[in-house]
Amino acid sequence: MKLQVAVAGGLAHEAYAYTGGKPFDPNPPCVVFVHGALHDHSIWTLLARWYANHGYGVLAPDLPGHSNRGDGTPLATVEAIADWLNALLDAANVASAAIVGLSMGSLVALEAAARRPERTRHLVMMGTAYPMTVSPALLDAARRDPLAAIDSVNAFSHSTIAAKPAFPGPGSWLHGGNRVLMRRLQAARDDTNLFVTDFEACNRYRGALEAATRVRCPATVIVGKSDQMTLPAQAIDLAAALKARVVTLPSGHSLTSEVPDLLLGALIEALPRR
């Protein structure tokens, strides 16, 4: 699905959102999936298709600068991406939605929910932490050799070599697939270093606890027990501020590919049935 999105009176640009293989219905309930750094909508395939096939409207957008299907340049702050996400939901005529975000996308989901609390009926933050600090060494490495930095992040994002033979299916290579996705997105931009833009946005964001005070809906935090990118302990204060239910899964940071079935089950439990 393609939409024309404009933020704060700026020029509109074309955005792409995956709808789970079904025509999008803006009527409630709607579930919005927000990907993380150097990712796109494809990480949400299983979850998006499940909800689209169980009576929900689904939007899994490619954030600006993270798509070969839409226009737009990467945005440098979590706040700017949250404003863009809310503008996309306006363009799609979404009046009420659950917002689900992973990693950087979890911060975007939080900020978007805080900015439009009347629209957000549930907030789910996966693989999250606050502050979501990034080491200066990693950022320096990304400036010098982003492909090597991608390899480092990819290694730290997985707690296992291969998941059990479920989604995305036997023969899928978790490390290789994620590496290719991140490299493809990095190589697609010749005007900016997407790795640095995304990771610096996470590193600079300092508004989470204040944003939590403006969130009115129920919240769920889902963390990976063996996550080395966003340590589970670093989500405790934020979860407390949101009065969130916390779910811990046997996974690293790549929850959507390492424990897809368990993650889907946790999300089904978190979001009320229609």
PDB file of C-alpha atoms in Angstrom:
ATOM      1  CA  MET A   1       0.000   0.000   0.000  1.00  0.00           C
ATOM      2  CA  LYS A   2       1.338   3.441  -0.908  1.00  0.00           C
ATOM      3  CA  LEU A   3       0.383   6.697   0.789  1.00  0.00           C
ATOM      4  CA  GLN A   4       1.213  10.370   0.379  1.00  0.00           C
ATOM      5  CA  VAL A   5       2.622  11.552   3.725  1.00  0.00           C
ATOM      6  CA  ALA A   6       3.391  15.140   4.735  1.00  0.00           C
ATOM      7  CA  VAL A   7       4.592  16.293   8.171  1.00  0.00           C
ATOM      8  CA  ALA A   8       3.826  19.756   9.578  1.00  0.00           C
ATOM      9  CA  GLY A   9       2.927  21.270   6.235  1.00  0.00           C
ATOM     10  CA  GLY A  10       6.025  19.957   4.466  1.00  0.00           C
ATOM     11  CA  LEU A  11       6.090  18.508   0.992  1.00  0.00           C
ATOM     12  CA  ALA A  12       4.307  15.180   0.725  1.00  0.00           C
ATOM     13  CA  HIS A  13       6.281  12.103  -0.243  1.00  0.00           C
ATOM     14  CA  GLU A  14       5.240   8.597  -1.139  1.00  0.00           C
ATOM     15  CA  ALA A  15       5.450   6.023   1.640  1.00  0.00           C
ATOM     16  CA  TYR A  16       5.027   2.255   1.496  1.00  0.00           C
ATOM     17  CA  ALA A  17       3.338   0.098   4.125  1.00  0.00           C
ATOM     18  CA  TYR A  18       2.912  -3.670   4.036  1.00  0.00           C
ATOM     19  CA  THR A  19      -0.654  -4.702   4.860  1.00  0.00           C
ATOM     20  CA  GLY A  20      -0.187  -8.403   5.577  1.00  0.00           C
ATOM     21  CA  GLY A  21      -1.411  -9.543   2.168  1.00  0.00           C
ATOM     22  CA  LYS A  22      -4.924  -8.183   2.675  1.00  0.00           C
ATOM     23  CA  PRO A  23      -6.533  -4.915   1.525  1.00  0.00           C
ATOM     24  CA  PHE A  24      -6.164  -2.348   4.280  1.00  0.00           C
ATOM     25  CA  ASP A  25      -9.268  -1.451   6.293  1.00  0.00           C
ATOM     26  CA  PRO A  26      -8.819   1.712   8.403  1.00  0.00           C
ATOM     27  CA  ASN A  27     -11.698   0.832  10.686  1.00  0.00           C
ATOM     28  CA  PRO A  28     -10.722  -0.362  14.175  1.00  0.00           C
ATOM     29  CA  PRO A  29      -8.999  -2.400  15.272  1.00  0.00           C
ATOM     30  CA  CYS A  30      -5.748  -1.564  13.513  1.00  0.00           C
ATOM     31  CA  VAL A  31      -2.242  -2.815  14.336  1.00  0.00           C
ATOM     32  CA  VAL A  32       0.798  -0.784  13.281  1.00  0.00           C
ATOM     33  CA  PHE A  33       4.249  -2.395  13.211  1.00  0.00           C
ATOM     34  CA  VAL A  34       7.364  -0.176  13.413  1.00  0.00           C
ATOM     35  CA  HIS A  35      10.717  -1.679  12.442  1.00  0.00           C
ATOM     36  CA  GLY A  36      14.110  -0.823  13.879  1.00  0.00           C
ATOM     37  CA  ALA A  37      17.449   0.472  12.638  1.00  0.00           C
ATOM     38  CA  LEU A  38      18.610  -0.736   9.216  1.00  0.00           C
ATOM     39  CA  HIS A  39      15.476  -2.826   8.795  1.00  0.00           C
ATOM     40  CA  ASP A  40      12.236  -2.540   6.851  1.00  0.00           C
ATOM     41  CA  HIS A  41       8.707  -3.951   6.897  1.00  0.00           C
ATOM     42  CA  SER A  42       9.903  -7.468   5.992  1.00  0.00           C
ATOM     43  CA  ILE A  43      10.792  -8.344   9.597  1.00  0.00           C
ATOM     44  CA  TRP A  44       7.064  -8.292  10.418  1.00  0.00           C
ATOM     45  CA  THR A  45       5.821 -10.789   7.817  1.00  0.00           C
ATOM     46  CA  LEU A  46       4.553 -13.490  10.197  1.00  0.00           C
ATOM     47  CA  LEU A  47       2.938 -11.126  12.695  1.00  0.00           C
ATOM     48  CA  ALA A  48       1.476  -8.837  10.043  1.00  0.00           C
ATOM     49  CA  ARG A  49      -0.051 -11.736   8.089  1.00  0.00           C
ATOM     50  CA  TRP A  50      -1.548 -13.284  11.232  1.00  0.00           C
ATOM     51  CA  TYR A  51      -3.330 -10.072  12.178  1.00  0.00           C
ATOM     52  CA  ALA A  52      -4.394  -9.304   8.612  1.00  0.00           C
ATOM     53  CA  ASN A  53      -5.953 -12.770   8.399  1.00  0.00           C
ATOM     54  CA  HIS A  54      -7.757 -12.426  11.735  1.00  0.00           C
ATOM     55  CA  GLY A  55      -9.853  -9.363  11.022  1.00  0.00           C
ATOM     56  CA  TYR A  56      -7.426  -6.540  11.767  1.00  0.00           C
ATOM     57  CA  GLY A  57      -6.248  -3.685   9.599  1.00  0.00           C
ATOM     58  CA  VAL A  58      -2.451  -3.899   9.381  1.00  0.00           C
ATOM     59  CA  LEU A  59       0.172  -1.311   8.501  1.00  0.00           C
ATOM     60  CA  ALA A  60       3.884  -2.170   8.598  1.00  0.00           C
ATOM     61  CA  PRO A  61       5.510   0.892   7.014  1.00  0.00           C
ATOM     62  CA  ASP A  62       9.012   1.285   5.696  1.00  0.00           C
ATOM     63  CA  LEU A  63      10.364   4.290   7.582  1.00  0.00           C
ATOM     64  CA  PRO A  64      11.644   7.155   5.400  1.00  0.00           C
ATOM     65  CA  GLY A  65      14.877   6.211   3.667  1.00  0.00           C
ATOM     66  CA  HIS A  66      14.384   2.494   4.410  1.00  0.00           C
ATOM     67  CA  SER A  67      12.511   1.447   1.295  1.00  0.00           C
ATOM     68  CA  ASN A  68      12.874   0.870  -2.417  1.00  0.00           C
ATOM     69  CA  ARG A  69       9.104   1.241  -2.710  1.00  0.00           C
ATOM     70  CA  GLY A  70       8.701   4.769  -1.326  1.00  0.00           C
ATOM     71  CA  ASP A  71      10.401   8.151  -1.281  1.00  0.00           C
ATOM     72  CA  GLY A  72      11.759  10.239   1.551  1.00  0.00           C
ATOM     73  CA  THR A  73      15.091  10.693   3.264  1.00  0.00           C
ATOM     74  CA  PRO A  74      16.071   9.164   6.623  1.00  0.00           C
ATOM     75  CA  LEU A  75      14.956  11.165   9.646  1.00  0.00           C
ATOM     76  CA  ALA A  76      17.565  11.957  12.282  1.00  0.00           C
ATOM     77  CA  THR A  77      15.567  11.830  15.519  1.00  0.00           C
ATOM     78  CA  VAL A  78      13.062   9.542  17.202  1.00  0.00           C
ATOM     79  CA  GLU A  79      10.742  12.516  17.609  1.00  0.00           C
ATOM     80  CA  ALA A  80      10.789  13.296  13.869  1.00  0.00           C
ATOM     81  CA  ILE A  81      10.076   9.660  12.977  1.00  0.00           C
ATOM     82  CA  ALA A  82       7.176   9.607  15.474  1.00  0.00           C
ATOM     83  CA  ASP A  83       5.674  12.703  13.846  1.00  0.00           C
ATOM     84  CA  TRP A  84       6.049  11.028  10.445  1.00  0.00           C
ATOM     85  CA  LEU A  85       4.359   7.859  11.724  1.00  0.00           C
ATOM     86  CA  ASN A  86       1.406   9.823  13.049  1.00  0.00           C
ATOM     87  CA  ALA A  87       1.184  11.667   9.725  1.00  0.00           C
ATOM     88  CA  LEU A  88       1.129   8.305   7.933  1.00  0.00           C
ATOM     89  CA  LEU A  89      -1.732   7.124  10.152  1.00  0.00           C
ATOM     90  CA  ASP A  90      -3.584  10.357   9.391  1.00  0.00           C
ATOM     91  CA  ALA A  91      -3.095   9.724   5.665  1.00  0.00           C
ATOM     92  CA  ALA A  92      -4.473   6.188   6.111  1.00  0.00           C
ATOM     93  CA  ASN A  93      -7.515   7.502   8.037  1.00  0.00           C
ATOM     94  CA  VAL A  94      -6.638   5.464  11.119  1.00  0.00           C
ATOM     95  CA  ALA A  95      -8.641   6.652  14.120  1.00  0.00           C
ATOM     96  CA  SER A  96      -7.498   3.992  16.599  1.00  0.00           C
ATOM     97  CA  ALA A  97      -4.502   1.671  16.602  1.00  0.00           C
ATOM     98  CA  ALA A  98      -2.241  -0.559  18.620  1.00  0.00           C
ATOM     99  CA  ILE A  99       1.359   0.419  17.930  1.00  0.00           C
ATOM    100  CA  VAL A 100       4.039  -2.279  18.054  1.00  0.00           C
ATOM    101  CA  GLY A 101       7.731  -1.378  17.736  1.00  0.00           C
ATOM    102  CA  LEU A 102      11.026  -3.263  17.815  1.00  0.00           C
ATOM    103  CA  SER A 103      14.319  -1.726  19.005  1.00  0.00           C
ATOM    104  CA  MET A 104      14.545   1.792  17.509  1.00  0.00           C
ATOM    105  CA  GLY A 105      10.943   1.243  16.440  1.00  0.00           C
ATOM    106  CA  SER A 106       9.951   0.729  20.077  1.00  0.00           C
ATOM    107  CA  LEU A 107      11.121   4.256  20.911  1.00  0.00           C
ATOM    108  CA  VAL A 108       9.265   5.596  17.880  1.00  0.00           C
ATOM    109  CA  ALA A 109       6.120   3.725  18.966  1.00  0.00           C
ATOM    110  CA  LEU A 110       6.391   5.185  22.471  1.00  0.00           C
ATOM    111  CA  GLU A 111       6.867   8.733  21.218  1.00  0.00           C
ATOM    112  CA  ALA A 112       4.057   8.397  18.670  1.00  0.00           C
ATOM    113  CA  ALA A 113       1.714   7.077  21.369  1.00  0.00           C
ATOM    114  CA  ALA A 114       2.658   9.947  23.679  1.00  0.00           C
ATOM    115  CA  ARG A 115       2.012  12.528  20.957  1.00  0.00           C
ATOM    116  CA  ARG A 116      -1.379  11.097  19.975  1.00  0.00           C
ATOM    117  CA  PRO A 117      -2.616   9.316  23.109  1.00  0.00           C
ATOM    118  CA  GLU A 118      -6.251   9.565  22.029  1.00  0.00           C
ATOM    119  CA  ARG A 119      -5.513   7.361  19.019  1.00  0.00           C
ATOM    120  CA  THR A 120      -3.314   4.703  20.628  1.00  0.00           C
ATOM    121  CA  ARG A 121      -5.227   1.865  22.273  1.00  0.00           C
ATOM    122  CA  HIS A 122      -2.209  -0.313  23.160  1.00  0.00           C
ATOM    123  CA  LEU A 123       1.562   0.099  23.077  1.00  0.00           C
ATOM    124  CA  VAL A 124       3.921  -2.858  22.645  1.00  0.00           C
ATOM    125  CA  MET A 125       7.676  -2.247  22.942  1.00  0.00           C
ATOM    126  CA  MET A 126       9.909  -5.151  21.867  1.00  0.00           C
ATOM    127  CA  GLY A 127      13.674  -5.413  22.301  1.00  0.00           C
ATOM    128  CA  THR A 128      13.671  -2.053  24.019  1.00  0.00           C
ATOM    129  CA  ALA A 129      15.875  -0.206  26.489  1.00  0.00           C
ATOM    130  CA  TYR A 130      16.163   3.284  27.904  1.00  0.00           C
ATOM    131  CA  PRO A 131      18.430   4.999  27.416  1.00  0.00           C
ATOM    132  CA  MET A 132      19.191   3.083  24.191  1.00  0.00           C
ATOM    133  CA  THR A 133      22.834   4.071  24.213  1.00  0.00           C
ATOM    134  CA  VAL A 134      25.248   3.157  21.432  1.00  0.00           C
ATOM    135  CA  SER A 135      28.941   2.891  22.189  1.00  0.00           C
ATOM    136  CA  PRO A 136      31.181   5.597  20.680  1.00  0.00           C
ATOM    137  CA  ALA A 137      33.413   2.801  19.368  1.00  0.00           C
ATOM    138  CA  LEU A 138      30.557   1.319  17.340  1.00  0.00           C
ATOM    139  CA  LEU A 139      29.550   4.703  15.923  1.00  0.00           C
ATOM    140  CA  ASP A 140      33.168   5.450  14.992  1.00  0.00           C
ATOM    141  CA  ALA A 141      33.437   2.042  13.331  1.00  0.00           C
ATOM    142  CA  ALA A 142      30.234   2.731  11.405  1.00  0.00           C
ATOM    143  CA  ARG A 143      31.645   5.984  10.065  1.00  0.00           C
ATOM    144  CA  ARG A 144      34.868   4.302   8.924  1.00  0.00           C
ATOM    145  CA  ASP A 145      33.515   0.955   7.718  1.00  0.00           C
ATOM    146  CA  PRO A 146      29.727   0.563   7.985  1.00  0.00           C
ATOM    147  CA  LEU A 147      29.718  -2.954   6.543  1.00  0.00           C
ATOM    148  CA  ALA A 148      32.076  -4.160   9.280  1.00  0.00           C
ATOM    149  CA  ALA A 149      29.891  -2.422  11.863  1.00  0.00           C
ATOM    150  CA  ILE A 150      26.862  -4.213  10.428  1.00  0.00           C
ATOM    151  CA  ASP A 151      28.654  -7.536  10.883  1.00  0.00           C
ATOM    152  CA  SER A 152      29.314  -6.701  14.543  1.00  0.00           C
ATOM    153  CA  VAL A 153      25.707  -5.719  15.226  1.00  0.00           C
ATOM    154  CA  ASN A 154      24.446  -8.786  13.394  1.00  0.00           C
ATOM    155  CA  ALA A 155      26.593 -11.070  15.555  1.00  0.00           C
ATOM    156  CA  PHE A 156      25.433  -9.426  18.792  1.00  0.00           C
ATOM    157  CA  SER A 157      21.774  -9.442  17.728  1.00  0.00           C
ATOM    158  CA  HIS A 158      21.444 -13.236  17.681  1.00  0.00           C
ATOM    159  CA  SER A 159      21.739 -15.637  20.591  1.00  0.00           C
ATOM    160  CA  THR A 160      21.784 -18.762  18.441  1.00  0.00           C
ATOM    161  CA  ILE A 161      23.127 -19.963  15.104  1.00  0.00           C
ATOM    162  CA  ALA A 162      19.749 -21.147  13.820  1.00  0.00           C
ATOM    163  CA  ALA A 163      16.211 -21.169  15.119  1.00  0.00           C
ATOM    164  CA  LYS A 164      13.954 -24.204  15.219  1.00  0.00           C
ATOM    165  CA  PRO A 165      12.414 -25.086  11.818  1.00  0.00           C
ATOM    166  CA  ALA A 166       9.338 -22.851  11.954  1.00  0.00           C
ATOM    167  CA  PHE A 167       8.882 -19.420  10.391  1.00  0.00           C
ATOM    168  CA  PRO A 168      10.548 -18.393   8.094  1.00  0.00           C
ATOM    169  CA  GLY A 169      11.083 -22.082   7.335  1.00  0.00           C
ATOM    170  CA  PRO A 170      13.727 -24.795   7.169  1.00  0.00           C
ATOM    171  CA  GLY A 171      16.903 -23.683   5.428  1.00  0.00           C
ATOM    172  CA  SER A 172      16.586 -20.040   6.451  1.00  0.00           C
ATOM    173  CA  TRP A 173      19.818 -18.553   7.764  1.00  0.00           C
ATOM    174  CA  LEU A 174      19.113 -16.027  10.504  1.00  0.00           C
ATOM    175  CA  HIS A 175      22.528 -14.372  10.493  1.00  0.00           C
ATOM    176  CA  GLY A 176      22.842 -14.315   6.722  1.00  0.00           C
ATOM    177  CA  GLY A 177      19.357 -13.019   6.056  1.00  0.00           C
ATOM    178  CA  ASN A 178      19.660 -10.184   8.544  1.00  0.00           C
ATOM    179  CA  ARG A 179      23.122  -9.283   7.264  1.00  0.00           C
ATOM    180  CA  VAL A 180      21.896  -9.048   3.683  1.00  0.00           C
ATOM    181  CA  LEU A 181      18.906  -6.896   4.679  1.00  0.00           C
ATOM    182  CA  MET A 182      21.059  -4.430   6.618  1.00  0.00           C
ATOM    183  CA  ARG A 183      23.701  -4.275   3.887  1.00  0.00           C
ATOM    184  CA  ARG A 184      21.082  -3.727   1.187  1.00  0.00           C
ATOM    185  CA  LEU A 185      19.506  -0.824   3.037  1.00  0.00           C
ATOM    186  CA  GLN A 186      22.907   0.702   3.791  1.00  0.00           C
ATOM    187  CA  ALA A 187      24.018   0.430   0.159  1.00  0.00           C
ATOM    188  CA  ALA A 188      20.776   1.924  -1.159  1.00  0.00           C
ATOM    189  CA  ARG A 189      21.630   5.347   0.277  1.00  0.00           C
ATOM    190  CA  ASP A 190      24.369   7.328  -1.408  1.00  0.00           C
ATOM    191  CA  ASP A 191      23.386  10.568   0.342  1.00  0.00           C
ATOM    192  CA  THR A 192      23.751   9.436   3.945  1.00  0.00           C
ATOM    193  CA  ASN A 193      25.217   6.766   6.200  1.00  0.00           C
ATOM    194  CA  LEU A 194      21.991   5.067   7.261  1.00  0.00           C
ATOM    195  CA  PHE A 195      23.699   3.044   9.995  1.00  0.00           C
ATOM    196  CA  VAL A 196      24.979   6.203  11.675  1.00  0.00           C
ATOM    197  CA  THR A 197      21.684   8.076  11.212  1.00  0.00           C
ATOM    198  CA  ASP A 198      19.606   5.308  12.802  1.00  0.00           C
ATOM    199  CA  PHE A 199      21.940   4.426  15.638  1.00  0.00           C
ATOM    200  CA  GLU A 200      22.579   8.061  16.538  1.00  0.00           C
ATOM    201  CA  ALA A 201      18.806   8.621  16.681  1.00  0.00           C
ATOM    202  CA  CYS A 202      18.589   5.868  19.302  1.00  0.00           C
ATOM    203  CA  ASN A 203      21.643   7.157  21.142  1.00  0.00           C
ATOM    204  CA  ARG A 204      20.386  10.755  21.380  1.00  0.00           C
ATOM    205  CA  TYR A 205      16.818  10.044  22.430  1.00  0.00           C
ATOM    206  CA  ARG A 206      16.246  11.199  26.004  1.00  0.00           C
ATOM    207  CA  GLY A 207      12.492  11.714  26.131  1.00  0.00           C
ATOM    208  CA  ALA A 208      11.195   8.254  26.996  1.00  0.00           C
ATOM    209  CA  LEU A 209      10.329   8.728  30.658  1.00  0.00           C
ATOM    210  CA  GLU A 210       8.572  12.022  29.965  1.00  0.00           C
ATOM    211  CA  ALA A 211       6.754  10.449  27.025  1.00  0.00           C
ATOM    212  CA  ALA A 212       5.615   7.599  29.278  1.00  0.00           C
ATOM    213  CA  THR A 213       3.721  10.081  31.459  1.00  0.00           C
ATOM    214  CA  ARG A 214       1.588  11.048  28.427  1.00  0.00           C
ATOM    215  CA  VAL A 215       0.705   7.500  27.356  1.00  0.00           C
ATOM    216  CA  ARG A 216      -2.852   6.633  28.397  1.00  0.00           C
ATOM    217  CA  CYS A 217      -3.210   3.118  27.014  1.00  0.00           C
ATOM    218  CA  PRO A 218      -2.112  -0.280  28.377  1.00  0.00           C
ATOM    219  CA  ALA A 219       1.492  -1.150  27.571  1.00  0.00           C
ATOM    220  CA  THR A 220       3.466  -4.368  27.166  1.00  0.00           C
ATOM    221  CA  VAL A 221       7.247  -4.692  27.087  1.00  0.00           C
ATOM    222  CA  ILE A 222       8.721  -7.819  25.462  1.00  0.00           C
ATOM    223  CA  VAL A 223      12.428  -8.501  25.942  1.00  0.00           C
ATOM    224  CA  GLY A 224      14.866 -11.229  24.991  1.00  0.00           C
ATOM    225  CA  LYS A 225      16.507 -12.959  27.932  1.00  0.00           C
ATOM    226  CA  SER A 226      19.861 -13.132  26.081  1.00  0.00           C
ATOM    227  CA  ASP A 227      19.634  -9.739  24.329  1.00  0.00           C
ATOM    228  CA  GLN A 228      23.091  -8.160  24.112  1.00  0.00           C
ATOM    229  CA  MET A 229      21.999  -5.097  22.147  1.00  0.00           C
ATOM    230  CA  THR A 230      19.283  -3.836  24.511  1.00  0.00           C
ATOM    231  CA  LEU A 231      19.877  -5.510  27.845  1.00  0.00           C
ATOM    232  CA  PRO A 232      16.647  -6.573  29.596  1.00  0.00           C
ATOM    233  CA  ALA A 233      17.706  -4.777  32.778  1.00  0.00           C
ATOM    234  CA  GLN A 234      17.787  -1.517  30.836  1.00  0.00           C
ATOM    235  CA  ALA A 235      14.044  -1.745  30.183  1.00  0.00           C
ATOM    236  CA  ILE A 236      13.011  -1.959  33.848  1.00  0.00           C
ATOM    237  CA  ASP A 237      12.617   1.762  34.592  1.00  0.00           C
ATOM    238  CA  LEU A 238      10.723   2.423  31.387  1.00  0.00           C
ATOM    239  CA  ALA A 239       8.393  -0.522  31.980  1.00  0.00           C
ATOM    240  CA  ALA A 240       7.719   0.774  35.484  1.00  0.00           C
ATOM    241  CA  ALA A 241       6.967   4.271  34.180  1.00  0.00           C
ATOM    242  CA  LEU A 242       4.456   2.799  31.719  1.00  0.00           C
ATOM    243  CA  LYS A 243       3.037   0.380  34.304  1.00  0.00           C
ATOM    244  CA  ALA A 244       3.670  -2.163  31.586  1.00  0.00           C
ATOM    245  CA  ARG A 245       3.361  -5.906  31.660  1.00  0.00           C
ATOM    246  CA  VAL A 246       6.807  -7.402  30.992  1.00  0.00           C
ATOM    247  CA  VAL A 247       7.288 -10.608  28.988  1.00  0.00           C
ATOM    248  CA  THR A 248      10.697 -12.268  28.723  1.00  0.00           C
ATOM    249  CA  LEU A 249      11.359 -14.667  25.826  1.00  0.00           C
ATOM    250  CA  PRO A 250      14.321 -17.050  25.288  1.00  0.00           C
ATOM    251  CA  SER A 251      15.941 -14.959  22.566  1.00  0.00           C
ATOM    252  CA  GLY A 252      18.525 -12.383  21.651  1.00  0.00           C
ATOM    253  CA  HIS A 253      17.690  -9.022  20.107  1.00  0.00           C
ATOM    254  CA  SER A 254      16.283 -10.519  16.890  1.00  0.00           C
ATOM    255  CA  LEU A 255      13.008 -11.584  18.453  1.00  0.00           C
ATOM    256  CA  THR A 256      11.052 -11.670  15.181  1.00  0.00           C
ATOM    257  CA  SER A 257      13.348 -14.282  13.639  1.00  0.00           C
ATOM    258  CA  GLU A 258      14.709 -16.209  16.649  1.00  0.00           C
ATOM    259  CA  VAL A 259      11.422 -16.902  18.443  1.00  0.00           C
ATOM    260  CA  PRO A 260       8.715 -15.956  15.917  1.00  0.00           C
ATOM    261  CA  ASP A 261       6.075 -18.328  17.262  1.00  0.00           C
ATOM    262  CA  LEU A 262       6.619 -17.341  20.887  1.00  0.00           C
ATOM    263  CA  LEU A 263       6.620 -13.674  19.916  1.00  0.00           C
ATOM    264  CA  LEU A 264       3.343 -14.045  18.050  1.00  0.00           C
ATOM    265  CA  GLY A 265       1.848 -15.797  21.073  1.00  0.00           C
ATOM    266  CA  ALA A 266       3.013 -13.003  23.371  1.00  0.00           C
ATOM    267  CA  LEU A 267       1.535 -10.385  21.054  1.00  0.00           C
ATOM    268  CA  ILE A 268      -1.796 -12.222  20.782  1.00  0.00           C
ATOM    269  CA  GLU A 269      -1.935 -12.287  24.567  1.00  0.00           C
ATOM    270  CA  ALA A 270      -1.025  -8.600  24.814  1.00  0.00           C
ATOM    271  CA  LEU A 271      -3.542  -7.242  22.315  1.00  0.00           C
ATOM    272  CA  PRO A 272      -7.257  -7.722  22.984  1.00  0.00           C
ATOM    273  CA  ARG A 273      -9.228  -9.739  20.463  1.00  0.00           C
ATOM    274  CA  ARG A 274     -11.826  -7.875  18.448  1.00  0.00           C
TER     275      ARG A 274
END
